[in-house]
Short mmCIF file of C-alpha atoms and ligand atoms in Angstrom, two decimals:
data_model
loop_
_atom_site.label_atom_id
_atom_site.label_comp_id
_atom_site.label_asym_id
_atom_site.label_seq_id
_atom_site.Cartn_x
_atom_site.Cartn_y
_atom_site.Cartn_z
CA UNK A 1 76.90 66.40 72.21
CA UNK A 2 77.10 70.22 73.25
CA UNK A 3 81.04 71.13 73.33
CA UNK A 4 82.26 72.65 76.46
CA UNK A 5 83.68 75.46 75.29
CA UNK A 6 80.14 76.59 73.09
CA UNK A 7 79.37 79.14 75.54
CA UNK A 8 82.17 81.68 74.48
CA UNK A 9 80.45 82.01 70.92
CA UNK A 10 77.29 82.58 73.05
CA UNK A 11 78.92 85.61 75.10
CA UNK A 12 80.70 86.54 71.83
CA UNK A 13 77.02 87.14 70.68
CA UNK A 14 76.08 89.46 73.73
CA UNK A 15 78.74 91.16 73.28
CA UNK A 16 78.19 91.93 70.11
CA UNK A 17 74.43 92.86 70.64
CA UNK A 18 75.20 95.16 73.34
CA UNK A 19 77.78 96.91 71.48
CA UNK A 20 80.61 96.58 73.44
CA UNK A 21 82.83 94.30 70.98
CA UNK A 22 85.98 95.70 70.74
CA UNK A 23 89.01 94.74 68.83
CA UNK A 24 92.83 95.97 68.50
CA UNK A 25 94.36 98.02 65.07
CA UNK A 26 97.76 98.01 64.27
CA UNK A 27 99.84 101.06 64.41
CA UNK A 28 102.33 101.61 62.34
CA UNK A 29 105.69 103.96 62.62
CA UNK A 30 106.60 105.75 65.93
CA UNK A 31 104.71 107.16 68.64
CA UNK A 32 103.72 110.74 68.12
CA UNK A 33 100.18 113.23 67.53
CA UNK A 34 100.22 111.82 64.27
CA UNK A 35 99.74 108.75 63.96
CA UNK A 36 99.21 105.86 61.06
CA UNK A 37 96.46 103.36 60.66
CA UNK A 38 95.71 100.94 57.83
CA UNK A 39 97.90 103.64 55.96
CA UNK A 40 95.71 106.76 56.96
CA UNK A 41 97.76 109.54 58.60
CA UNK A 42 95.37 110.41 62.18
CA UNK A 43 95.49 112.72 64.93
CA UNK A 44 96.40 110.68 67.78
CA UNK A 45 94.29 112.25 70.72
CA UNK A 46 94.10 108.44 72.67
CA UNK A 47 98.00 107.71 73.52
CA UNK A 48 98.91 107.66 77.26
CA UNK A 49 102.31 109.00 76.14
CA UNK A 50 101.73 112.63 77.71
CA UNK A 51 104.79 113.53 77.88
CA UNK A 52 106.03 112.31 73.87
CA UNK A 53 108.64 110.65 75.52
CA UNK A 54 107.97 106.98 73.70
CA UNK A 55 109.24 107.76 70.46
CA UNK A 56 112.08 110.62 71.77
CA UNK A 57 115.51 109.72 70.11
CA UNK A 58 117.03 110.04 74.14
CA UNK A 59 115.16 107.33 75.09
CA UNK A 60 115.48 105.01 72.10
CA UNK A 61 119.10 105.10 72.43
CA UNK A 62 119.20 103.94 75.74
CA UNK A 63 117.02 100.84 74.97
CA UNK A 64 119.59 100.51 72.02
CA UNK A 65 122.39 100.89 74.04
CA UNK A 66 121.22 98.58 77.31
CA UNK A 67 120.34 96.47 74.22
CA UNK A 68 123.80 95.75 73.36
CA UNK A 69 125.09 96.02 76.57
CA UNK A 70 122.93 93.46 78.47
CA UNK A 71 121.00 91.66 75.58
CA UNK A 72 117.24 91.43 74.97
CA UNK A 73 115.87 89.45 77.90
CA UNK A 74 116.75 89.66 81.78
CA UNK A 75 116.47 85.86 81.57
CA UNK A 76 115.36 85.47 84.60
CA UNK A 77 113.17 86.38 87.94
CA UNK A 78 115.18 89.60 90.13
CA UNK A 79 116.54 87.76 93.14
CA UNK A 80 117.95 85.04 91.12
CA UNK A 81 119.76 86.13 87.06
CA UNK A 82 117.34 88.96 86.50
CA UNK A 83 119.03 91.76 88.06
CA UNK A 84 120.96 93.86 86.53
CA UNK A 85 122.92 96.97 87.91
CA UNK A 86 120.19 99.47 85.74
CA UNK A 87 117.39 98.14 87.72
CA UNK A 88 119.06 99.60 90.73
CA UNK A 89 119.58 103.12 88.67
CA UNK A 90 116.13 103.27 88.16
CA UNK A 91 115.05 102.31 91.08
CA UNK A 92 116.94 105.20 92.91
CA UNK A 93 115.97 107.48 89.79
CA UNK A 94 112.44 107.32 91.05
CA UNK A 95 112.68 107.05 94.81
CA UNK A 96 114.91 110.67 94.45
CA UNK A 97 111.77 111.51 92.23
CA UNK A 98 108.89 110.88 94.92
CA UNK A 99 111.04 111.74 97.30
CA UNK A 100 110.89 108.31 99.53
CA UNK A 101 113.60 105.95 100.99
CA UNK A 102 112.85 103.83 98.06
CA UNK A 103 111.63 101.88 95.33
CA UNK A 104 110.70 98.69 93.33
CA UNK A 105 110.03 98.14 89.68
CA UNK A 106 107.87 95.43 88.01
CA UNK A 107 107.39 94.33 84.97
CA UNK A 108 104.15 96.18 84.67
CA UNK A 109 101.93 98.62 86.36
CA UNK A 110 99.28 95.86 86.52
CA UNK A 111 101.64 93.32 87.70
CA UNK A 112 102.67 96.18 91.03
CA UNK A 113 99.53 96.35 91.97
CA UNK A 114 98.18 93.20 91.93
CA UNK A 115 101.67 91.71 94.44
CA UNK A 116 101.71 95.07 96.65
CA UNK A 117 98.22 94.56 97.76
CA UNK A 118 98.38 90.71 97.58
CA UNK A 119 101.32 90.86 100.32
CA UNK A 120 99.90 94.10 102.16
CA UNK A 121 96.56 92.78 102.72
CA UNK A 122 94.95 89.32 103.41
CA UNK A 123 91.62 87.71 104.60
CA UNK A 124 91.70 88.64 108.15
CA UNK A 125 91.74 92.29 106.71
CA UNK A 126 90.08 95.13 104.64
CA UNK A 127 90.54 97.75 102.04
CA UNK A 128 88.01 100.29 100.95
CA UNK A 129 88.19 101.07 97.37
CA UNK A 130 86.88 103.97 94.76
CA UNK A 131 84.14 102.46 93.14
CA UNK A 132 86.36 104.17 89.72
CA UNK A 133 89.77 102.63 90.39
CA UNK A 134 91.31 100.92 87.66
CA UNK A 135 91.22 97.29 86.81
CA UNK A 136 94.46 96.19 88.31
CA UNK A 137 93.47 97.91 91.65
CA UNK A 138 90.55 95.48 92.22
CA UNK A 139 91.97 92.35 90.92
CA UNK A 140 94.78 92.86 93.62
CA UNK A 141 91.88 93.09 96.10
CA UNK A 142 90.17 90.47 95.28
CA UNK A 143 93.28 88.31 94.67
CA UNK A 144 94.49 89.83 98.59
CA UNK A 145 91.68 87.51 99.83
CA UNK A 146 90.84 90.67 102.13
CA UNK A 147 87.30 91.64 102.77
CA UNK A 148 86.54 94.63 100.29
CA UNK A 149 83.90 97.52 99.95
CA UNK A 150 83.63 99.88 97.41
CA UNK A 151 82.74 104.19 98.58
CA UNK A 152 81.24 106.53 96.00
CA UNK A 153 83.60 108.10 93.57
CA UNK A 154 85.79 110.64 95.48
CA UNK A 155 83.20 110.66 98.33
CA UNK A 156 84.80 111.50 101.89
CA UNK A 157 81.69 111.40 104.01
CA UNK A 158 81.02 107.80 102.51
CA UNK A 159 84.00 106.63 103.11
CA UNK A 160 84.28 107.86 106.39
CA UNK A 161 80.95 106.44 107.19
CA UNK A 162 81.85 103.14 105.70
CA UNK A 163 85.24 102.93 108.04
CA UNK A 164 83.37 103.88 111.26
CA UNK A 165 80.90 100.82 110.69
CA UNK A 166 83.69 98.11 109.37
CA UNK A 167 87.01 99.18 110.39
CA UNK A 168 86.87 97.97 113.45
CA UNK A 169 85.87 94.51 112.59
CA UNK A 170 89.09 93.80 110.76
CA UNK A 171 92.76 93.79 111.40
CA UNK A 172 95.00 95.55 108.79
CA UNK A 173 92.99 98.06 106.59
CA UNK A 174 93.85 99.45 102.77
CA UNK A 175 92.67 102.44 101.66
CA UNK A 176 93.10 101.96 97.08
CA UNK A 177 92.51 104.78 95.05
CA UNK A 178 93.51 106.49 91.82
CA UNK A 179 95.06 109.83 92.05
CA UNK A 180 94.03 110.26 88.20
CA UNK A 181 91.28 108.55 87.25
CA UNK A 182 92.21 107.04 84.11
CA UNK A 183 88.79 106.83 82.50
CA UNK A 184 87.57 110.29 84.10
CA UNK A 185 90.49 112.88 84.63
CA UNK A 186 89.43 113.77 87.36
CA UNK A 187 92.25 113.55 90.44
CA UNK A 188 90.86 111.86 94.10
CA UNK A 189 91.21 114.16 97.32
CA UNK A 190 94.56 112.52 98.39
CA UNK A 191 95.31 115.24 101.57
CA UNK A 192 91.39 113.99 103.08
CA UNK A 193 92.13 110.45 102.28
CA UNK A 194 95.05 110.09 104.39
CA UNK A 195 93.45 112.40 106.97
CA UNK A 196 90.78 109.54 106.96
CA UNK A 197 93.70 106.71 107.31
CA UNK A 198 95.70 108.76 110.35
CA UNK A 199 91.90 108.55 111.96
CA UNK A 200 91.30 104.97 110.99
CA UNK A 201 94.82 103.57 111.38
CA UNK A 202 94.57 102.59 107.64
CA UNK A 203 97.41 102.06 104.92
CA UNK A 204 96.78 103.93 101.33
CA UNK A 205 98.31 102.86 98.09
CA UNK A 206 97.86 105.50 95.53
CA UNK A 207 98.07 104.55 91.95
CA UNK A 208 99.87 107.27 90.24
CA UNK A 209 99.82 105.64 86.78
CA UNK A 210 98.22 108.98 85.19
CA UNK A 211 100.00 111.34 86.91
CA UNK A 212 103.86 110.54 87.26
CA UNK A 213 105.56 112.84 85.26
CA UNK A 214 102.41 114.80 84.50
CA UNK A 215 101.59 116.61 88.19
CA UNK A 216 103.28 118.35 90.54
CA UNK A 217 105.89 121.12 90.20
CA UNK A 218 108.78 118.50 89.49
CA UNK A 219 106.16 115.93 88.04
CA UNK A 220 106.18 113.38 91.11
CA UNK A 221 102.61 113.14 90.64
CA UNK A 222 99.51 113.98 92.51
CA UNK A 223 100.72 113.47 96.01
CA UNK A 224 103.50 116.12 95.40
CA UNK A 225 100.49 118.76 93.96
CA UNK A 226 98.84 117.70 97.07
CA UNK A 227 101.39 118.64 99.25
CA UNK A 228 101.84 115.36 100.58
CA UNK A 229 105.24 114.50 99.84
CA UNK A 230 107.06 112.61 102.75
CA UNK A 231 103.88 111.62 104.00
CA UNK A 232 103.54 107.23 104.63
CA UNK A 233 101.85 106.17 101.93
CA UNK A 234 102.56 103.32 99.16
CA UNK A 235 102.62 104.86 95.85
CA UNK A 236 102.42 102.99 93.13
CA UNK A 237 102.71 104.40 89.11
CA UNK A 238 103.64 102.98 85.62
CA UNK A 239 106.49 103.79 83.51
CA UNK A 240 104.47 102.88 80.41
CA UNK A 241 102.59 105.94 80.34
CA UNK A 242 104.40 109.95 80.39
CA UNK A 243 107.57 107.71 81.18
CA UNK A 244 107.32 105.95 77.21
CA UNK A 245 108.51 102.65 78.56
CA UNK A 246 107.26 99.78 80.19
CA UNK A 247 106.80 98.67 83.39
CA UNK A 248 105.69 99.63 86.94
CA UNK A 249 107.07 100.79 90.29
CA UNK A 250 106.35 101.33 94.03
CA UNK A 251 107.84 104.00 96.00
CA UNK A 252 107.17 104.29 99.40
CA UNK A 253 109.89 103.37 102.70
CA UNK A 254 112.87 101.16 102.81
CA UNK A 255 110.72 98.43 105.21
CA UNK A 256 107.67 98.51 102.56
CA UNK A 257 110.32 97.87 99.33
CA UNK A 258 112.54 95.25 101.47
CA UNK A 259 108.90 93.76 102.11
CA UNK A 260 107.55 93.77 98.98
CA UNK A 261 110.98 91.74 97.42
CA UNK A 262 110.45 89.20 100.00
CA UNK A 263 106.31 88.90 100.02
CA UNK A 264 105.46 90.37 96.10
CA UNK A 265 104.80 87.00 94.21
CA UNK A 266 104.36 89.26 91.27
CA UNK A 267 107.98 90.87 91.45
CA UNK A 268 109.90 87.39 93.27
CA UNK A 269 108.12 85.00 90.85
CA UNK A 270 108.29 86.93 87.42
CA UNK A 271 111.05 87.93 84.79
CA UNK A 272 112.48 90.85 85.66
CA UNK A 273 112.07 93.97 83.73
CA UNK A 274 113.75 93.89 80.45
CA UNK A 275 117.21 95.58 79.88
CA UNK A 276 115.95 97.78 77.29
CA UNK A 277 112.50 99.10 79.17
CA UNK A 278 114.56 99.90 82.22
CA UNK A 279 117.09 101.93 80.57
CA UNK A 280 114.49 103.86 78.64
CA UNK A 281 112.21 104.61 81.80
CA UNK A 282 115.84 105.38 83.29
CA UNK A 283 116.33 108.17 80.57
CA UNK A 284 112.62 109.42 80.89
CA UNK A 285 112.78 110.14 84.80
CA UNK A 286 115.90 111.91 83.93
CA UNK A 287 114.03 114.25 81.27
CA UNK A 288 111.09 114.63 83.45
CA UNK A 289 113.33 116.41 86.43
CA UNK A 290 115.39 117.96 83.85
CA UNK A 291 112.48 119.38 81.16
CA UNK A 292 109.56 120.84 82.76
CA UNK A 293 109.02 122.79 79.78
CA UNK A 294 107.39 119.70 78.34
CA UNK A 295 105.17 119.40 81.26
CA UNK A 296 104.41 123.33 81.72
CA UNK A 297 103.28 122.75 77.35
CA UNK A 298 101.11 120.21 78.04
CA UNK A 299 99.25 121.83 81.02
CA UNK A 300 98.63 124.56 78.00
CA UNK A 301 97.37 122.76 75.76
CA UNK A 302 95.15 121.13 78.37
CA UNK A 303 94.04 124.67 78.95
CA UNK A 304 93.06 125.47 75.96
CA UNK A 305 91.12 122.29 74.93
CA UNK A 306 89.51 122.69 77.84
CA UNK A 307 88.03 125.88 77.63
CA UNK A 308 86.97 125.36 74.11
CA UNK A 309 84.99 122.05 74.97
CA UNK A 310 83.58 123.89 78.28
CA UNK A 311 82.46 126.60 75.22
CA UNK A 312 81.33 123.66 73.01
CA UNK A 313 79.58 121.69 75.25
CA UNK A 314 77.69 123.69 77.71
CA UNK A 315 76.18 122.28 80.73
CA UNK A 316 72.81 122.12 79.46
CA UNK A 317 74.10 119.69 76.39
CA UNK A 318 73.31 116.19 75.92
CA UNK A 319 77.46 115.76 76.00
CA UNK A 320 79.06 116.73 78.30
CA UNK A 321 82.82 117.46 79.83
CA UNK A 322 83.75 115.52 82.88
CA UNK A 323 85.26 117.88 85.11
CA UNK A 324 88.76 117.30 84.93
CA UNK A 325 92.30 118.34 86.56
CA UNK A 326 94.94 116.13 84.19
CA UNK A 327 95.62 115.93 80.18
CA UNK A 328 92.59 113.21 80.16
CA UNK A 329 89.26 115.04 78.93
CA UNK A 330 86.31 112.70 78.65
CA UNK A 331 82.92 113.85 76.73
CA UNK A 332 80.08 111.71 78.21
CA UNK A 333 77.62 110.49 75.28
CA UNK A 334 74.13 110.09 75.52
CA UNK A 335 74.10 106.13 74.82
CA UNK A 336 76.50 103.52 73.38
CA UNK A 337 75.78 103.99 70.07
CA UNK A 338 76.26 107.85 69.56
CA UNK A 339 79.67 107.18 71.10
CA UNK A 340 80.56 104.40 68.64
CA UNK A 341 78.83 106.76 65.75
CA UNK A 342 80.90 110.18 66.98
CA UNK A 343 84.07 107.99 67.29
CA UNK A 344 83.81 106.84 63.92
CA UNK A 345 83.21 110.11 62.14
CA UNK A 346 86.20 111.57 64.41
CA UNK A 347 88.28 108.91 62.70
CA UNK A 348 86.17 109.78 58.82
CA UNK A 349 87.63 113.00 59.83
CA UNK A 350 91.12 112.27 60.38
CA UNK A 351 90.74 111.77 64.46
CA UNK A 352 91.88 109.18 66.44
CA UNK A 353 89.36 109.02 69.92
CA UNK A 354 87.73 105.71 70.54
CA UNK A 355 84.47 105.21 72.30
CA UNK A 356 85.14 103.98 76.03
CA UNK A 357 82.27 101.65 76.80
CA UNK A 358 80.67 99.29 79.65
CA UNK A 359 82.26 97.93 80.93
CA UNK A 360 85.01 99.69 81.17
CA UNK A 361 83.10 102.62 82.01
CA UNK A 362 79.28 103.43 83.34
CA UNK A 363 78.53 105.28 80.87
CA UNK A 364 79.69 105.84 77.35
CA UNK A 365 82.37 108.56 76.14
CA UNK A 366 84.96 109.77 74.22
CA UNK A 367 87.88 110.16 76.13
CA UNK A 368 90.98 112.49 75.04
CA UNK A 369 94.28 112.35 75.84
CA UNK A 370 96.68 115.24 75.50
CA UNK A 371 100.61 115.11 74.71
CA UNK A 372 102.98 117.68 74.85
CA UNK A 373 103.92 117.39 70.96
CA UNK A 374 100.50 118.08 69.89
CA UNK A 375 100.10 121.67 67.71
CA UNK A 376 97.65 124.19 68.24
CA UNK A 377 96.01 122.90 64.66
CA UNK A 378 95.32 119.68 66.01
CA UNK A 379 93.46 120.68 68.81
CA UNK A 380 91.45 123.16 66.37
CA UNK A 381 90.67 120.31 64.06
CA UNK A 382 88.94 118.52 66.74
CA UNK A 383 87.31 120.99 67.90
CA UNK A 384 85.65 122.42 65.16
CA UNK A 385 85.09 118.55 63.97
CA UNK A 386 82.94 118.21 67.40
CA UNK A 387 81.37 120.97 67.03
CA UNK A 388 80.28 119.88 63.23
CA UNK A 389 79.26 116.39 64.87
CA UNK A 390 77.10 118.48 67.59
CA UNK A 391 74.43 119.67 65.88
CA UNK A 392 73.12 116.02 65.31
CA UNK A 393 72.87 114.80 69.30
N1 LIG B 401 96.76 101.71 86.87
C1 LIG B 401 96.12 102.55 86.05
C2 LIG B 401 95.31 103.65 86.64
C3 LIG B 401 96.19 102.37 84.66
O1 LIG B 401 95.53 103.19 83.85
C4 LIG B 401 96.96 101.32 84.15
C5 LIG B 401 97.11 101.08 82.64
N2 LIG B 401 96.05 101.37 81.87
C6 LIG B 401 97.61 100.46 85.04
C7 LIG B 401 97.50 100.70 86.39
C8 LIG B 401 98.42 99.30 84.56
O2 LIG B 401 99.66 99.75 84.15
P1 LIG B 401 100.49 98.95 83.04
O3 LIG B 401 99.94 99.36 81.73
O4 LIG B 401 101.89 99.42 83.29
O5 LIG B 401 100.32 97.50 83.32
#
């Protein structure tokens, strides 16, 4: 008798063949540019923690303290023994951040953006989606039931073409994009967007994930470097990235939040967010309006690297630098298997950058993230280690 379950030792195979397997490593002590695995000390150039805020002493004691204060676990979903009076701190802390009426937070970024579009959207409807946006953006689509089509990468004229032909055809319409492409760098055309949506009569949910606390003068994100601040859009962003924490939020008008905590089955139906990762995120919002040294440092060091990988890796190379406008600098490999083979003599060389493969991505890279705490030696060890590793491409 064949078992039922005999095909996931078949896909395990494919995977394997095609080089895509991937599996976790522990890492040990706290968050930082250093960082330690299987006892090796490594520079950390892969952490989403832009701003070093996950390991900053501010931000542990708050988790300590909400710790104490409230206990471990909210016990419970929001609107019935899950909320707690910090939620409503935070929630304020990043509606005066964006600069809207409001603001909800889940228990993850994934978990926003699968209920905001699930209750926005449904099957009578239609959103029009980067073909580059992130996971969670497209499972909320396809879980909205909505009718969905995908435009080229940052590509006005084909969206524009695409909601002349459909638009029409529908009733509600979502526009989903990234403002910072997680897996790129690069940051979507947010200003011609919502020109697109005024024309269309379309809603837009921006996911900010990459860029809260990382752009704009007062690190609201993309849509304040945009210059789009006040304008109606649903923005949605994580606190587990330049915020340290855990969790995710939308910010957008007091009708959308009300909305979403009566329609969201992902907020109304879920645990809300721990004591400890609100009071933490709580903290980091706080040190994002009140340090923009640490952002103005990071935009430096993103300078720099870039300049000297633009130097590196010339246009004519067979890697090559995505063009980028955040802390997120991908080198595009010429196949799979250079990727895996630069990655791992990164890490023989005391650099942490893993390969980012199909199907994650079209094609394969290294991608490298940039924090704040990083040293100007670090970023000279990896490039000079590249440019070691490019004479054999
Ligand atoms: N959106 C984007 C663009 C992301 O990169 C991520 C996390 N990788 C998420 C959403 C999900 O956020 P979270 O990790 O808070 O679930």
């Amino acid at each position: 008798m064949t078992s039922a379950y005999g095909w996931i030792d078949r896909s395990l195979k494919t995977i394997h063949k095609a080089g895509w397997h991937r599996s976790e490593q522990a890492i040990a002590g706290l968050p930082g540019p250093v960082m330690q695995v299987q006892g090796r000390s490594l520079l950390n150039f892969s952490s989403n923690d832009y701003l070093s805020l996950a390991g900053d002493e501010r931000l542990i004691q708050a988790a300590v303290q909400a710790v104490q204060t409230y206990g471990t676990g909210s016990t419970g979903s929001r609107l019935v023994t899950g909320h707690r009076d910090l939620h409503d701190q935070l929630e304020q802390a990043i509606a005066d951040l964006k600069q809207t009426e409001d603001a909800i937070v889940f228990s993850s970024g994934y978990l926003a953006n699968l209920g905001t579009i699930a209750s926005l959207v449904s099957p009578r409807d239609v959103i029009f989606t980067d073909q580059y946006n992130h996971s969670s953006l497209r499972s909320g689509a396809k879980l909205s039931g909505a009718a969905i089509f995908e435009y080229r990468h940052c590509d006005m004229v084909d969206l524009q073409q695409q909601l002349s032909k459909m638009r029409s055809q529908y009733q509600r319409c979502l526009i989903l994009t990234d403002t910072v492409f997680s897996m790129d760098g690069d940051v979507a055309p947010i200003a011609e967007i919502l020109a697109l949506a005024d024309r269309y009569e379309a809603m837009v949910l921006v996911d900010e994930a990459h860029a809260t606390g990382v752009l704009g003068a007062s690190g609201a994100g993309a849509v304040e470097q945009a210059g789009c601040t006040g304008r109606p859009i649903v923005q949605m962003g994580t606190l587990s990235k330049a915020l340290g924490s855990l969790g995710g939020y939308v910010a957008g008008s007091r009708s959308l939040v009300d909305f979403l905590r009566n329609r969201a089955p992902s907020w109304i139906y879920t645990t809300g967010l721990s004591p400890a990762d609100t009071a933490a995120a709580l903290a980091a919002v706080k040190i994002v309006r009140s340090e923009p040294q640490r952002r103005e440092q990071l935009w430096q060091q993103v300078t720099w690297l870039k300049t000297q990988l633009q130097t590196a890796f010339p246009a004519i190379a067979p890697v090559k630098l995505l063009p980028t406008d955040s802390p997120i600098l991908c080198l595009v490999m010429p196949d799979v298997t250079t990727a895996l083979h630069t990655s791992q003599q990164l890490q023989a060389a005391g650099i942490f950058a893993p390969a980012i493969r199909p199907p994650t991505v079209p094609t394969s890279r290294i991608r490298l993230t940039l924090m704040t705490t990083h040293e100007r030696s670090h970023l000279q060890h990896l490039v000079r280690t590249l440019h070691s590793l490019s004479d054999r491409y």
